[in-house]
Amino acid sequence: MEHEIFDVVVVGGGPAGSTAAEKLASSGKSVLLLDRGGRVKPCGGAIPPRLIKDYQIPDSLLVAKATSARMVSPKNNRVDIPIDNGFVGMVDRSVFDEWLRERARSKGAERRLGSFDHLEDLGEYTKVFYSVRAKGDVAGGELKSVLAKAIIGADGAKSKVGRSAGVPGCSEANYVFAYHEIIRKPTTTNSDYDPSRCDVIYQKDISPDFYGWVFPHGDTLSIGTGSADKGFSLRNAVAKLRKDIGLEDAELVRHEGAPLPMKPLKRWDNGKNVVLAGDAAGVVAPASGEGIYYAMLGGDLAAQSVEAYLVHQDASQLKFARKAFMKEHRLTFVVLGVMQYFWYSTNKRRESFVKMCEDKDVQRLTFESYMNKKIVRKDPMAHLKIFMKDMGHLLGLTKVS
């Protein structure tokens, strides 16, 4: 039996995979977008203005626009931070991801439901095996395959594509495990919920080493937490958080859990014809857990890498994705990694971190960096002031109330 042949098979229909499929299909490549379906990643759903602009996201997909953020310390001290001259867009991933998949299809990519199984290298082509489960199947489903000249693995943390292709580091990466619940927006006013505010909670019983969140989603909201401590009960923490804010009786719409990588892999390709993108490549920002923008950029860069590979038949072209990504965002990931390692390690340090966020320069530079996805360098005196304040907290010279 003759096999279907595609220029590229993209495994995973999240923001990274859908963006890669759209870009490649738009350039005339034959693309199969393989997605297992029925899965929504636990995510607060925040997207910055740069993403909205760079990837032409319509306003209709924004279920809310956050105009402020609240940081809550271990002692329940609260710092409210206005988002001046802008907003953070909020999306529902179940709707947002499907819209991205459909956009890829409208550009010419073929969508297909199936769970990736393994790869078989045939030289000129690679055979991509996937299973299709019919309704009512209790087993793994029927195993099918297609041929591809190149493969993009956008199948999430601990990428099965990456492991099957022999990409180094896929199995050894560090992860935070995240869990959230989507609940109906409260109809009463006896809770502390604000539909225009993102709350970030730095309390040990909500997360011992990361943070909890309450993010607006229009008619619903996302309440979640994350932790690298496998013995910590994320469900119990979310239940406590719901009770703390007076929403324990709100209607549960759905809940999701998944691992989130906290550090980009040292290599994203296998040196042959496979490159990773999104969570599979480890591009979730440390400290903040932000991943949608970085996933879509990673998918975009993976598509450019694959397109160059197909033109030149040179596997070294696949290195472009990681090289270009890290050139632009390495400093951000280093800074956030250090921040998570140090400031999230004890309640005393978390208290100091939230206290430091009272500083107007910290607030301004933080949001300017977030909104534009660049470390702000234009105000050296503000950076010096923040550095001195930071050192005061590090050395215990600054009083924490």
mmCIF file of C-alpha atoms in Angstrom:
data_model
loop_
_atom_site.group_PDB
_atom_site.id
_atom_site.type_symbol
_atom_site.label_atom_id
_atom_site.label_comp_id
_atom_site.label_asym_id
_atom_site.label_seq_id
_atom_site.Cartn_x
_atom_site.Cartn_y
_atom_site.Cartn_z
ATOM 1 C CA MET A 1 0.000 0.000 0.000
ATOM 2 C CA GLU A 2 1.327 3.455 -0.922
ATOM 3 C CA HIS A 3 1.858 5.846 1.931
ATOM 4 C CA GLU A 4 0.789 9.454 2.038
ATOM 5 C CA ILE A 5 3.795 11.754 1.837
ATOM 6 C CA PHE A 6 3.968 15.164 3.494
ATOM 7 C CA ASP A 7 6.733 17.740 3.479
ATOM 8 C CA VAL A 8 6.195 18.189 7.212
ATOM 9 C CA VAL A 9 4.260 16.420 9.931
ATOM 10 C CA VAL A 10 3.601 18.650 12.939
ATOM 11 C CA VAL A 11 2.756 16.668 16.067
ATOM 12 C CA GLY A 12 0.724 18.681 18.570
ATOM 13 C CA GLY A 13 -2.009 21.232 17.945
ATOM 14 C CA GLY A 14 -1.282 23.734 20.693
ATOM 15 C CA PRO A 15 -0.004 27.271 20.028
ATOM 16 C CA ALA A 16 3.466 26.071 18.951
ATOM 17 C CA GLY A 17 2.300 23.325 16.589
ATOM 18 C CA SER A 18 -0.578 25.309 15.123
ATOM 19 C CA THR A 19 1.674 28.299 14.445
ATOM 20 C CA ALA A 20 4.318 26.113 12.799
ATOM 21 C CA ALA A 21 1.693 24.389 10.641
ATOM 22 C CA GLU A 22 0.156 27.693 9.607
ATOM 23 C CA LYS A 23 3.501 29.234 8.624
ATOM 24 C CA LEU A 24 4.607 26.189 6.613
ATOM 25 C CA ALA A 25 1.252 25.739 4.865
ATOM 26 C CA SER A 26 1.214 29.443 4.006
ATOM 27 C CA SER A 27 4.566 29.001 2.249
ATOM 28 C CA GLY A 28 3.185 26.190 0.103
ATOM 29 C CA LYS A 29 4.449 23.146 1.995
ATOM 30 C CA SER A 30 2.265 20.063 2.384
ATOM 31 C CA VAL A 31 1.603 19.845 6.109
ATOM 32 C CA LEU A 32 -0.148 17.327 8.336
ATOM 33 C CA LEU A 33 -1.136 18.738 11.716
ATOM 34 C CA LEU A 34 -1.557 15.744 13.981
ATOM 35 C CA ASP A 35 -3.338 16.407 17.270
ATOM 36 C CA ARG A 36 -4.711 13.900 19.733
ATOM 37 C CA GLY A 37 -7.672 16.114 20.594
ATOM 38 C CA GLY A 38 -9.704 16.409 23.770
ATOM 39 C CA ARG A 39 -6.889 17.902 25.833
ATOM 40 C CA VAL A 40 -6.595 21.440 27.152
ATOM 41 C CA LYS A 41 -3.426 22.558 28.895
ATOM 42 C CA PRO A 42 -3.729 24.063 32.395
ATOM 43 C CA CYS A 43 -2.964 27.704 31.771
ATOM 44 C CA GLY A 44 -3.915 31.099 33.137
ATOM 45 C CA GLY A 45 -4.389 32.209 29.538
ATOM 46 C CA ALA A 46 -2.489 35.514 29.650
ATOM 47 C CA ILE A 47 -1.146 36.869 26.370
ATOM 48 C CA PRO A 48 0.869 40.098 26.002
ATOM 49 C CA PRO A 49 0.236 42.847 23.444
ATOM 50 C CA ARG A 50 3.273 41.768 21.419
ATOM 51 C CA LEU A 51 1.722 38.346 20.796
ATOM 52 C CA ILE A 52 -1.586 39.914 19.786
ATOM 53 C CA LYS A 53 0.223 42.141 17.311
ATOM 54 C CA ASP A 54 2.820 39.694 15.960
ATOM 55 C CA TYR A 55 0.363 36.845 15.401
ATOM 56 C CA GLN A 56 -2.748 38.838 14.431
ATOM 57 C CA ILE A 57 -5.011 37.669 17.246
ATOM 58 C CA PRO A 58 -8.519 39.128 16.866
ATOM 59 C CA ASP A 59 -10.085 40.986 19.763
ATOM 60 C CA SER A 60 -12.980 38.506 19.715
ATOM 61 C CA LEU A 61 -10.692 35.832 21.210
ATOM 62 C CA LEU A 62 -9.972 37.917 24.302
ATOM 63 C CA VAL A 63 -12.390 36.801 26.999
ATOM 64 C CA ALA A 64 -11.059 39.468 29.377
ATOM 65 C CA LYS A 65 -8.580 42.332 29.536
ATOM 66 C CA ALA A 66 -6.638 42.567 32.780
ATOM 67 C CA THR A 67 -5.664 46.107 33.720
ATOM 68 C CA SER A 68 -4.010 45.347 37.054
ATOM 69 C CA ALA A 69 -2.187 42.617 38.947
ATOM 70 C CA ARG A 70 -2.134 41.759 42.637
ATOM 71 C CA MET A 71 0.805 40.094 44.381
ATOM 72 C CA VAL A 72 -0.072 38.332 47.650
ATOM 73 C CA SER A 73 2.728 37.519 50.101
ATOM 74 C CA PRO A 74 2.996 34.655 52.628
ATOM 75 C CA LYS A 75 1.783 37.062 55.359
ATOM 76 C CA ASN A 76 -1.097 38.092 53.105
ATOM 77 C CA ASN A 77 0.383 41.478 52.350
ATOM 78 C CA ARG A 78 -0.960 42.682 49.021
ATOM 79 C CA VAL A 79 0.644 44.801 46.350
ATOM 80 C CA ASP A 80 -1.690 46.063 43.614
ATOM 81 C CA ILE A 81 0.071 46.966 40.393
ATOM 82 C CA PRO A 82 -1.753 48.935 37.680
ATOM 83 C CA ILE A 83 -0.953 48.065 34.072
ATOM 84 C CA ASP A 84 -0.424 51.553 32.742
ATOM 85 C CA ASN A 85 -1.218 52.374 29.125
ATOM 86 C CA GLY A 86 -2.340 48.901 28.191
ATOM 87 C CA PHE A 87 -3.732 45.558 29.249
ATOM 88 C CA VAL A 88 -2.940 41.860 29.372
ATOM 89 C CA GLY A 89 -5.227 39.858 27.118
ATOM 90 C CA MET A 90 -6.835 36.751 28.579
ATOM 91 C CA VAL A 91 -7.860 33.766 26.454
ATOM 92 C CA ASP A 92 -9.652 30.491 27.103
ATOM 93 C CA ARG A 93 -7.251 27.850 25.819
ATOM 94 C CA SER A 94 -10.033 25.512 24.708
ATOM 95 C CA VAL A 95 -11.269 28.201 22.296
ATOM 96 C CA PHE A 96 -7.939 29.871 21.525
ATOM 97 C CA ASP A 97 -6.084 26.685 20.566
ATOM 98 C CA GLU A 98 -8.924 25.489 18.342
ATOM 99 C CA TRP A 99 -8.970 28.839 16.554
ATOM 100 C CA LEU A 100 -5.224 28.507 15.895
ATOM 101 C CA ARG A 101 -5.686 24.977 14.531
ATOM 102 C CA GLU A 102 -8.466 26.132 12.239
ATOM 103 C CA ARG A 103 -6.339 29.034 11.028
ATOM 104 C CA ALA A 104 -3.623 26.551 10.083
ATOM 105 C CA ARG A 105 -6.190 24.449 8.234
ATOM 106 C CA SER A 106 -7.494 27.521 6.385
ATOM 107 C CA LYS A 107 -3.935 28.124 5.105
ATOM 108 C CA GLY A 108 -3.747 24.596 3.692
ATOM 109 C CA ALA A 109 -2.597 22.340 6.517
ATOM 110 C CA GLU A 110 -4.452 19.046 6.864
ATOM 111 C CA ARG A 111 -5.822 18.413 10.334
ATOM 112 C CA ARG A 112 -6.030 14.895 11.643
ATOM 113 C CA LEU A 113 -6.878 13.422 15.052
ATOM 114 C CA GLY A 114 -4.416 10.848 16.316
ATOM 115 C CA SER A 115 -1.939 10.085 19.089
ATOM 116 C CA PHE A 116 1.715 9.986 18.079
ATOM 117 C CA ASP A 117 3.293 6.567 18.607
ATOM 118 C CA HIS A 118 6.836 6.445 17.187
ATOM 119 C CA LEU A 119 9.135 7.284 14.282
ATOM 120 C CA GLU A 120 10.933 4.981 11.873
ATOM 121 C CA ASP A 121 13.854 6.400 9.875
ATOM 122 C CA LEU A 122 13.727 5.241 6.241
ATOM 123 C CA GLY A 123 16.486 7.465 4.915
ATOM 124 C CA GLU A 124 14.878 9.912 2.495
ATOM 125 C CA TYR A 125 11.683 9.876 4.539
ATOM 126 C CA THR A 126 10.676 9.161 8.100
ATOM 127 C CA LYS A 127 7.611 7.077 8.817
ATOM 128 C CA VAL A 128 5.409 8.682 11.448
ATOM 129 C CA PHE A 129 3.212 6.195 13.301
ATOM 130 C CA TYR A 130 0.103 7.335 15.129
ATOM 131 C CA SER A 131 -2.924 5.644 16.637
ATOM 132 C CA VAL A 132 -6.546 6.495 15.965
ATOM 133 C CA ARG A 133 -9.022 5.451 18.609
ATOM 134 C CA ALA A 134 -12.603 4.883 17.512
ATOM 135 C CA LYS A 135 -15.437 5.793 19.833
ATOM 136 C CA GLY A 136 -15.777 3.151 22.513
ATOM 137 C CA ASP A 137 -12.268 1.719 22.040
ATOM 138 C CA VAL A 138 -10.607 0.699 25.281
ATOM 139 C CA ALA A 139 -7.321 -0.334 23.654
ATOM 140 C CA GLY A 140 -4.775 1.946 21.989
ATOM 141 C CA GLY A 141 -6.652 2.172 18.707
ATOM 142 C CA GLU A 142 -5.696 1.445 15.110
ATOM 143 C CA LEU A 143 -2.057 2.151 14.224
ATOM 144 C CA LYS A 144 -1.573 4.196 11.056
ATOM 145 C CA SER A 145 1.401 5.890 9.423
ATOM 146 C CA VAL A 146 2.433 8.568 6.932
ATOM 147 C CA LEU A 147 5.783 9.545 5.433
ATOM 148 C CA ALA A 148 7.407 12.909 6.106
ATOM 149 C CA LYS A 149 10.504 14.746 4.963
ATOM 150 C CA ALA A 150 10.620 16.623 8.277
ATOM 151 C CA ILE A 151 8.863 16.501 11.637
ATOM 152 C CA ILE A 152 8.141 19.208 14.205
ATOM 153 C CA GLY A 153 7.520 17.915 17.711
ATOM 154 C CA ALA A 154 5.176 20.295 19.508
ATOM 155 C CA ASP A 155 3.713 17.593 21.713
ATOM 156 C CA GLY A 156 4.363 19.123 25.110
ATOM 157 C CA ALA A 157 6.722 18.506 28.001
ATOM 158 C CA LYS A 158 8.604 15.196 27.936
ATOM 159 C CA SER A 159 8.040 15.167 24.169
ATOM 160 C CA LYS A 160 7.410 11.682 22.833
ATOM 161 C CA VAL A 161 8.526 12.888 19.410
ATOM 162 C CA GLY A 162 11.788 14.150 20.872
ATOM 163 C CA ARG A 163 12.428 10.901 22.715
ATOM 164 C CA SER A 164 11.598 8.791 19.663
ATOM 165 C CA ALA A 165 13.891 10.941 17.501
ATOM 166 C CA GLY A 166 16.745 10.856 19.999
ATOM 167 C CA VAL A 167 16.796 14.574 20.846
ATOM 168 C CA PRO A 168 19.085 14.874 23.900
ATOM 169 C CA GLY A 169 17.642 15.937 27.233
ATOM 170 C CA CYS A 170 13.931 15.284 26.608
ATOM 171 C CA SER A 171 13.599 12.853 29.477
ATOM 172 C CA GLU A 172 15.858 14.596 31.996
ATOM 173 C CA ALA A 173 14.405 18.116 32.021
ATOM 174 C CA ASN A 174 13.031 19.660 35.240
ATOM 175 C CA TYR A 175 9.313 20.333 35.481
ATOM 176 C CA VAL A 176 6.757 22.140 37.545
ATOM 177 C CA PHE A 177 3.465 20.283 37.666
ATOM 178 C CA ALA A 178 0.512 22.591 37.137
ATOM 179 C CA TYR A 179 -3.172 22.154 37.882
ATOM 180 C CA HIS A 180 -6.083 24.544 37.485
ATOM 181 C CA GLU A 181 -9.845 24.649 37.613
ATOM 182 C CA ILE A 182 -12.051 26.680 35.319
ATOM 183 C CA ILE A 183 -15.082 27.836 37.319
ATOM 184 C CA ARG A 184 -18.080 30.056 36.632
ATOM 185 C CA LYS A 185 -17.706 33.720 37.458
ATOM 186 C CA PRO A 186 -19.368 34.503 40.784
ATOM 187 C CA THR A 187 -22.748 36.204 40.635
ATOM 188 C CA THR A 188 -22.484 37.533 44.173
ATOM 189 C CA THR A 189 -20.140 40.166 45.572
ATOM 190 C CA ASN A 190 -19.073 38.313 48.716
ATOM 191 C CA SER A 191 -15.751 37.252 47.184
ATOM 192 C CA ASP A 192 -12.549 39.186 46.613
ATOM 193 C CA TYR A 193 -12.546 38.384 42.912
ATOM 194 C CA ASP A 194 -11.978 41.256 40.468
ATOM 195 C CA PRO A 195 -12.698 40.465 36.773
ATOM 196 C CA SER A 196 -10.097 43.008 35.628
ATOM 197 C CA ARG A 197 -7.258 41.816 37.873
ATOM 198 C CA CYS A 198 -4.776 38.923 37.794
ATOM 199 C CA ASP A 199 -3.924 37.652 41.284
ATOM 200 C CA VAL A 200 -0.610 35.891 41.969
ATOM 201 C CA ILE A 201 -0.322 34.188 45.363
ATOM 202 C CA TYR A 202 3.065 33.399 46.934
ATOM 203 C CA GLN A 203 2.002 31.270 49.899
ATOM 204 C CA LYS A 204 3.450 27.940 50.966
ATOM 205 C CA ASP A 205 0.129 26.141 51.382
ATOM 206 C CA ILE A 206 -0.848 27.241 47.857
ATOM 207 C CA SER A 207 2.555 26.328 46.395
ATOM 208 C CA PRO A 208 5.786 25.533 48.276
ATOM 209 C CA ASP A 209 8.050 26.539 45.381
ATOM 210 C CA PHE A 210 6.020 28.300 42.665
ATOM 211 C CA TYR A 211 2.799 30.303 42.973
ATOM 212 C CA GLY A 212 -0.973 30.122 42.771
ATOM 213 C CA TRP A 213 -3.140 32.246 40.515
ATOM 214 C CA VAL A 214 -6.627 33.614 40.007
ATOM 215 C CA PHE A 215 -7.015 34.907 36.456
ATOM 216 C CA PRO A 216 -10.186 36.369 34.856
ATOM 217 C CA HIS A 217 -11.673 34.601 31.830
ATOM 218 C CA GLY A 218 -14.806 36.630 31.209
ATOM 219 C CA ASP A 219 -17.736 34.414 32.198
ATOM 220 C CA THR A 220 -15.304 32.038 33.917
ATOM 221 C CA LEU A 221 -11.998 32.249 35.763
ATOM 222 C CA SER A 222 -8.896 30.110 36.089
ATOM 223 C CA ILE A 223 -7.765 29.185 39.594
ATOM 224 C CA GLY A 224 -4.572 27.167 39.693
ATOM 225 C CA THR A 225 -1.184 26.419 41.134
ATOM 226 C CA GLY A 226 2.051 24.625 40.347
ATOM 227 C CA SER A 227 4.877 22.874 42.148
ATOM 228 C CA ALA A 228 7.906 20.696 41.446
ATOM 229 C CA ASP A 229 7.198 18.846 44.721
ATOM 230 C CA LYS A 230 5.539 15.600 43.618
ATOM 231 C CA GLY A 231 4.239 15.023 47.136
ATOM 232 C CA PHE A 232 2.370 18.321 47.224
ATOM 233 C CA SER A 233 -1.382 18.076 46.529
ATOM 234 C CA LEU A 234 -2.216 20.604 43.823
ATOM 235 C CA ARG A 235 -5.935 19.797 44.011
ATOM 236 C CA ASN A 236 -6.036 20.458 47.749
ATOM 237 C CA ALA A 237 -4.134 23.704 47.250
ATOM 238 C CA VAL A 238 -6.614 24.901 44.606
ATOM 239 C CA ALA A 239 -9.507 23.915 46.884
ATOM 240 C CA LYS A 240 -7.962 26.009 49.669
ATOM 241 C CA LEU A 241 -7.393 28.930 47.320
ATOM 242 C CA ARG A 242 -11.019 28.799 46.173
ATOM 243 C CA LYS A 243 -12.150 28.800 49.797
ATOM 244 C CA ASP A 244 -9.799 31.662 50.699
ATOM 245 C CA ILE A 245 -11.362 33.911 48.065
ATOM 246 C CA GLY A 246 -14.941 32.807 48.766
ATOM 247 C CA LEU A 247 -15.474 30.710 45.618
ATOM 248 C CA GLU A 248 -15.522 27.187 47.022
ATOM 249 C CA ASP A 249 -19.144 26.708 45.916
ATOM 250 C CA ALA A 250 -18.732 28.108 42.399
ATOM 251 C CA GLU A 251 -19.637 25.796 39.506
ATOM 252 C CA LEU A 252 -16.712 23.775 38.148
ATOM 253 C CA VAL A 253 -16.575 23.872 34.327
ATOM 254 C CA ARG A 254 -13.480 21.722 33.812
ATOM 255 C CA HIS A 255 -10.064 20.995 35.293
ATOM 256 C CA GLU A 256 -6.677 20.155 33.789
ATOM 257 C CA GLY A 257 -3.198 19.184 34.882
ATOM 258 C CA ALA A 258 0.150 18.828 33.113
ATOM 259 C CA PRO A 259 3.919 19.192 33.591
ATOM 260 C CA LEU A 260 5.480 22.526 32.609
ATOM 261 C CA PRO A 261 9.193 22.670 31.715
ATOM 262 C CA MET A 262 11.175 25.410 33.418
ATOM 263 C CA LYS A 263 14.297 25.564 31.246
ATOM 264 C CA PRO A 264 14.910 25.449 27.476
ATOM 265 C CA LEU A 265 16.526 22.229 26.308
ATOM 266 C CA LYS A 266 20.173 22.539 25.298
ATOM 267 C CA ARG A 267 19.272 21.105 21.916
ATOM 268 C CA TRP A 268 16.003 21.196 19.980
ATOM 269 C CA ASP A 269 16.841 19.023 16.955
ATOM 270 C CA ASN A 270 18.114 15.503 16.326
ATOM 271 C CA GLY A 271 20.646 16.464 13.659
ATOM 272 C CA LYS A 272 18.569 14.760 10.971
ATOM 273 C CA ASN A 273 15.040 15.976 10.277
ATOM 274 C CA VAL A 274 13.265 16.610 13.601
ATOM 275 C CA VAL A 275 13.011 19.867 15.560
ATOM 276 C CA LEU A 276 11.036 20.632 18.724
ATOM 277 C CA ALA A 277 8.903 23.655 19.612
ATOM 278 C CA GLY A 278 6.925 25.017 22.550
ATOM 279 C CA ASP A 279 6.833 23.030 25.773
ATOM 280 C CA ALA A 280 8.621 20.191 23.970
ATOM 281 C CA ALA A 281 11.631 22.518 23.622
ATOM 282 C CA GLY A 282 11.260 23.720 27.228
ATOM 283 C CA VAL A 283 10.309 27.317 26.467
ATOM 284 C CA VAL A 284 8.104 28.096 29.448
ATOM 285 C CA ALA A 285 9.470 31.097 31.322
ATOM 286 C CA PRO A 286 10.821 30.320 34.811
ATOM 287 C CA ALA A 287 9.268 32.191 37.751
ATOM 288 C CA SER A 288 6.255 33.353 35.732
ATOM 289 C CA GLY A 289 5.277 30.111 33.976
ATOM 290 C CA GLU A 290 4.368 32.112 30.877
ATOM 291 C CA GLY A 291 4.406 29.989 27.755
ATOM 292 C CA ILE A 292 1.917 31.008 25.040
ATOM 293 C CA TYR A 293 4.014 33.753 23.449
ATOM 294 C CA TYR A 294 7.205 31.707 23.655
ATOM 295 C CA ALA A 295 5.404 28.667 22.230
ATOM 296 C CA MET A 296 4.105 30.593 19.224
ATOM 297 C CA LEU A 297 7.494 32.196 18.595
ATOM 298 C CA GLY A 298 9.137 28.776 18.914
ATOM 299 C CA GLY A 299 6.667 27.296 16.429
ATOM 300 C CA ASP A 300 7.345 30.160 14.046
ATOM 301 C CA LEU A 301 11.119 29.663 14.293
ATOM 302 C CA ALA A 302 10.786 25.884 13.954
ATOM 303 C CA ALA A 303 8.819 26.420 10.748
ATOM 304 C CA GLN A 304 11.555 28.708 9.403
ATOM 305 C CA SER A 305 14.187 26.102 10.317
ATOM 306 C CA VAL A 306 12.304 23.313 8.585
ATOM 307 C CA GLU A 307 11.655 25.397 5.499
ATOM 308 C CA ALA A 308 15.384 26.129 5.190
ATOM 309 C CA TYR A 309 16.147 22.442 5.773
ATOM 310 C CA LEU A 310 13.785 21.392 2.971
ATOM 311 C CA VAL A 311 15.310 23.905 0.566
ATOM 312 C CA HIS A 312 18.978 23.190 1.301
ATOM 313 C CA GLN A 313 18.721 19.539 2.417
ATOM 314 C CA ASP A 314 21.059 20.504 5.235
ATOM 315 C CA ALA A 315 20.239 19.299 8.747
ATOM 316 C CA SER A 316 22.318 22.089 10.319
ATOM 317 C CA GLN A 317 19.515 24.479 9.317
ATOM 318 C CA LEU A 318 17.410 22.946 12.090
ATOM 319 C CA LYS A 319 19.651 24.574 14.698
ATOM 320 C CA PHE A 320 18.357 27.992 13.659
ATOM 321 C CA ALA A 321 15.204 27.727 15.793
ATOM 322 C CA ARG A 322 17.011 27.474 19.117
ATOM 323 C CA LYS A 323 19.811 29.833 18.109
ATOM 324 C CA ALA A 324 17.392 32.597 17.097
ATOM 325 C CA PHE A 325 15.169 32.089 20.152
ATOM 326 C CA MET A 326 18.001 32.179 22.664
ATOM 327 C CA LYS A 327 19.647 35.169 20.999
ATOM 328 C CA GLU A 328 16.518 37.207 21.712
ATOM 329 C CA HIS A 329 15.365 35.714 25.027
ATOM 330 C CA ARG A 330 18.350 34.101 26.759
ATOM 331 C CA LEU A 331 18.765 36.990 29.218
ATOM 332 C CA THR A 332 15.066 36.914 30.136
ATOM 333 C CA PHE A 333 15.207 33.192 30.898
ATOM 334 C CA VAL A 334 18.420 33.575 32.917
ATOM 335 C CA VAL A 335 17.006 36.432 35.002
ATOM 336 C CA LEU A 336 13.711 34.634 35.640
ATOM 337 C CA GLY A 337 15.519 31.390 36.430
ATOM 338 C CA VAL A 338 17.655 33.067 39.079
ATOM 339 C CA MET A 339 14.598 34.829 40.424
ATOM 340 C CA GLN A 340 12.682 31.575 40.851
ATOM 341 C CA TYR A 341 15.666 29.763 42.357
ATOM 342 C CA PHE A 342 16.326 32.458 44.948
ATOM 343 C CA TRP A 343 13.136 34.403 45.686
ATOM 344 C CA TYR A 344 10.735 31.430 45.688
ATOM 345 C CA SER A 345 12.864 29.269 47.988
ATOM 346 C CA THR A 346 11.577 30.416 51.420
ATOM 347 C CA ASN A 347 8.619 32.328 52.800
ATOM 348 C CA LYS A 348 10.952 35.029 54.114
ATOM 349 C CA ARG A 349 12.366 35.597 50.651
ATOM 350 C CA ARG A 350 8.893 35.540 49.094
ATOM 351 C CA GLU A 351 7.813 38.185 51.573
ATOM 352 C CA SER A 352 10.790 40.309 50.552
ATOM 353 C CA PHE A 353 10.047 39.751 46.875
ATOM 354 C CA VAL A 354 6.455 40.948 47.175
ATOM 355 C CA LYS A 355 7.645 43.908 49.277
ATOM 356 C CA MET A 356 10.110 44.813 46.552
ATOM 357 C CA CYS A 357 7.248 44.856 44.048
ATOM 358 C CA GLU A 358 5.867 47.951 45.806
ATOM 359 C CA ASP A 359 8.591 49.935 44.072
ATOM 360 C CA LYS A 360 7.172 51.885 41.118
ATOM 361 C CA ASP A 361 10.311 51.354 39.036
ATOM 362 C CA VAL A 362 10.102 47.603 39.596
ATOM 363 C CA GLN A 363 6.469 47.668 38.521
ATOM 364 C CA ARG A 364 7.098 49.773 35.437
ATOM 365 C CA LEU A 365 10.131 47.867 34.173
ATOM 366 C CA THR A 366 8.497 44.505 34.884
ATOM 367 C CA PHE A 367 5.412 45.262 32.836
ATOM 368 C CA GLU A 368 7.310 46.998 30.055
ATOM 369 C CA SER A 369 9.458 43.865 29.724
ATOM 370 C CA TYR A 370 6.421 41.589 29.842
ATOM 371 C CA MET A 371 4.351 43.560 27.340
ATOM 372 C CA ASN A 372 7.176 43.927 24.815
ATOM 373 C CA LYS A 373 9.035 40.680 25.561
ATOM 374 C CA LYS A 374 12.366 42.411 26.016
ATOM 375 C CA ILE A 375 14.467 43.295 29.053
ATOM 376 C CA VAL A 376 14.098 47.073 29.285
ATOM 377 C CA ARG A 377 17.511 48.772 29.079
ATOM 378 C CA LYS A 378 16.638 52.400 28.425
ATOM 379 C CA ASP A 379 16.562 53.610 32.043
ATOM 380 C CA PRO A 380 19.923 52.830 33.728
ATOM 381 C CA MET A 381 19.131 54.838 36.869
ATOM 382 C CA ALA A 382 15.952 52.837 37.469
ATOM 383 C CA HIS A 383 17.913 49.609 37.053
ATOM 384 C CA LEU A 384 20.561 50.849 39.488
ATOM 385 C CA LYS A 385 17.875 51.759 42.016
ATOM 386 C CA ILE A 386 16.294 48.289 41.677
ATOM 387 C CA PHE A 387 19.715 46.638 41.996
ATOM 388 C CA MET A 388 20.449 48.480 45.231
ATOM 389 C CA LYS A 389 17.000 47.649 46.587
ATOM 390 C CA ASP A 390 17.466 44.013 45.564
ATOM 391 C CA MET A 391 20.812 43.847 47.361
ATOM 392 C CA GLY A 392 19.205 45.341 50.456
ATOM 393 C CA HIS A 393 16.698 42.507 50.552
ATOM 394 C CA LEU A 394 19.359 39.915 49.788
ATOM 395 C CA LEU A 395 21.564 41.117 52.630
ATOM 396 C CA GLY A 396 18.675 41.597 55.045
ATOM 397 C CA LEU A 397 19.180 45.361 55.254
ATOM 398 C CA THR A 398 15.648 46.171 54.142
ATOM 399 C CA LYS A 399 12.892 45.744 56.705
ATOM 400 C CA VAL A 400 10.020 43.473 55.744
ATOM 401 C CA SER A 401 6.726 44.185 57.488
#
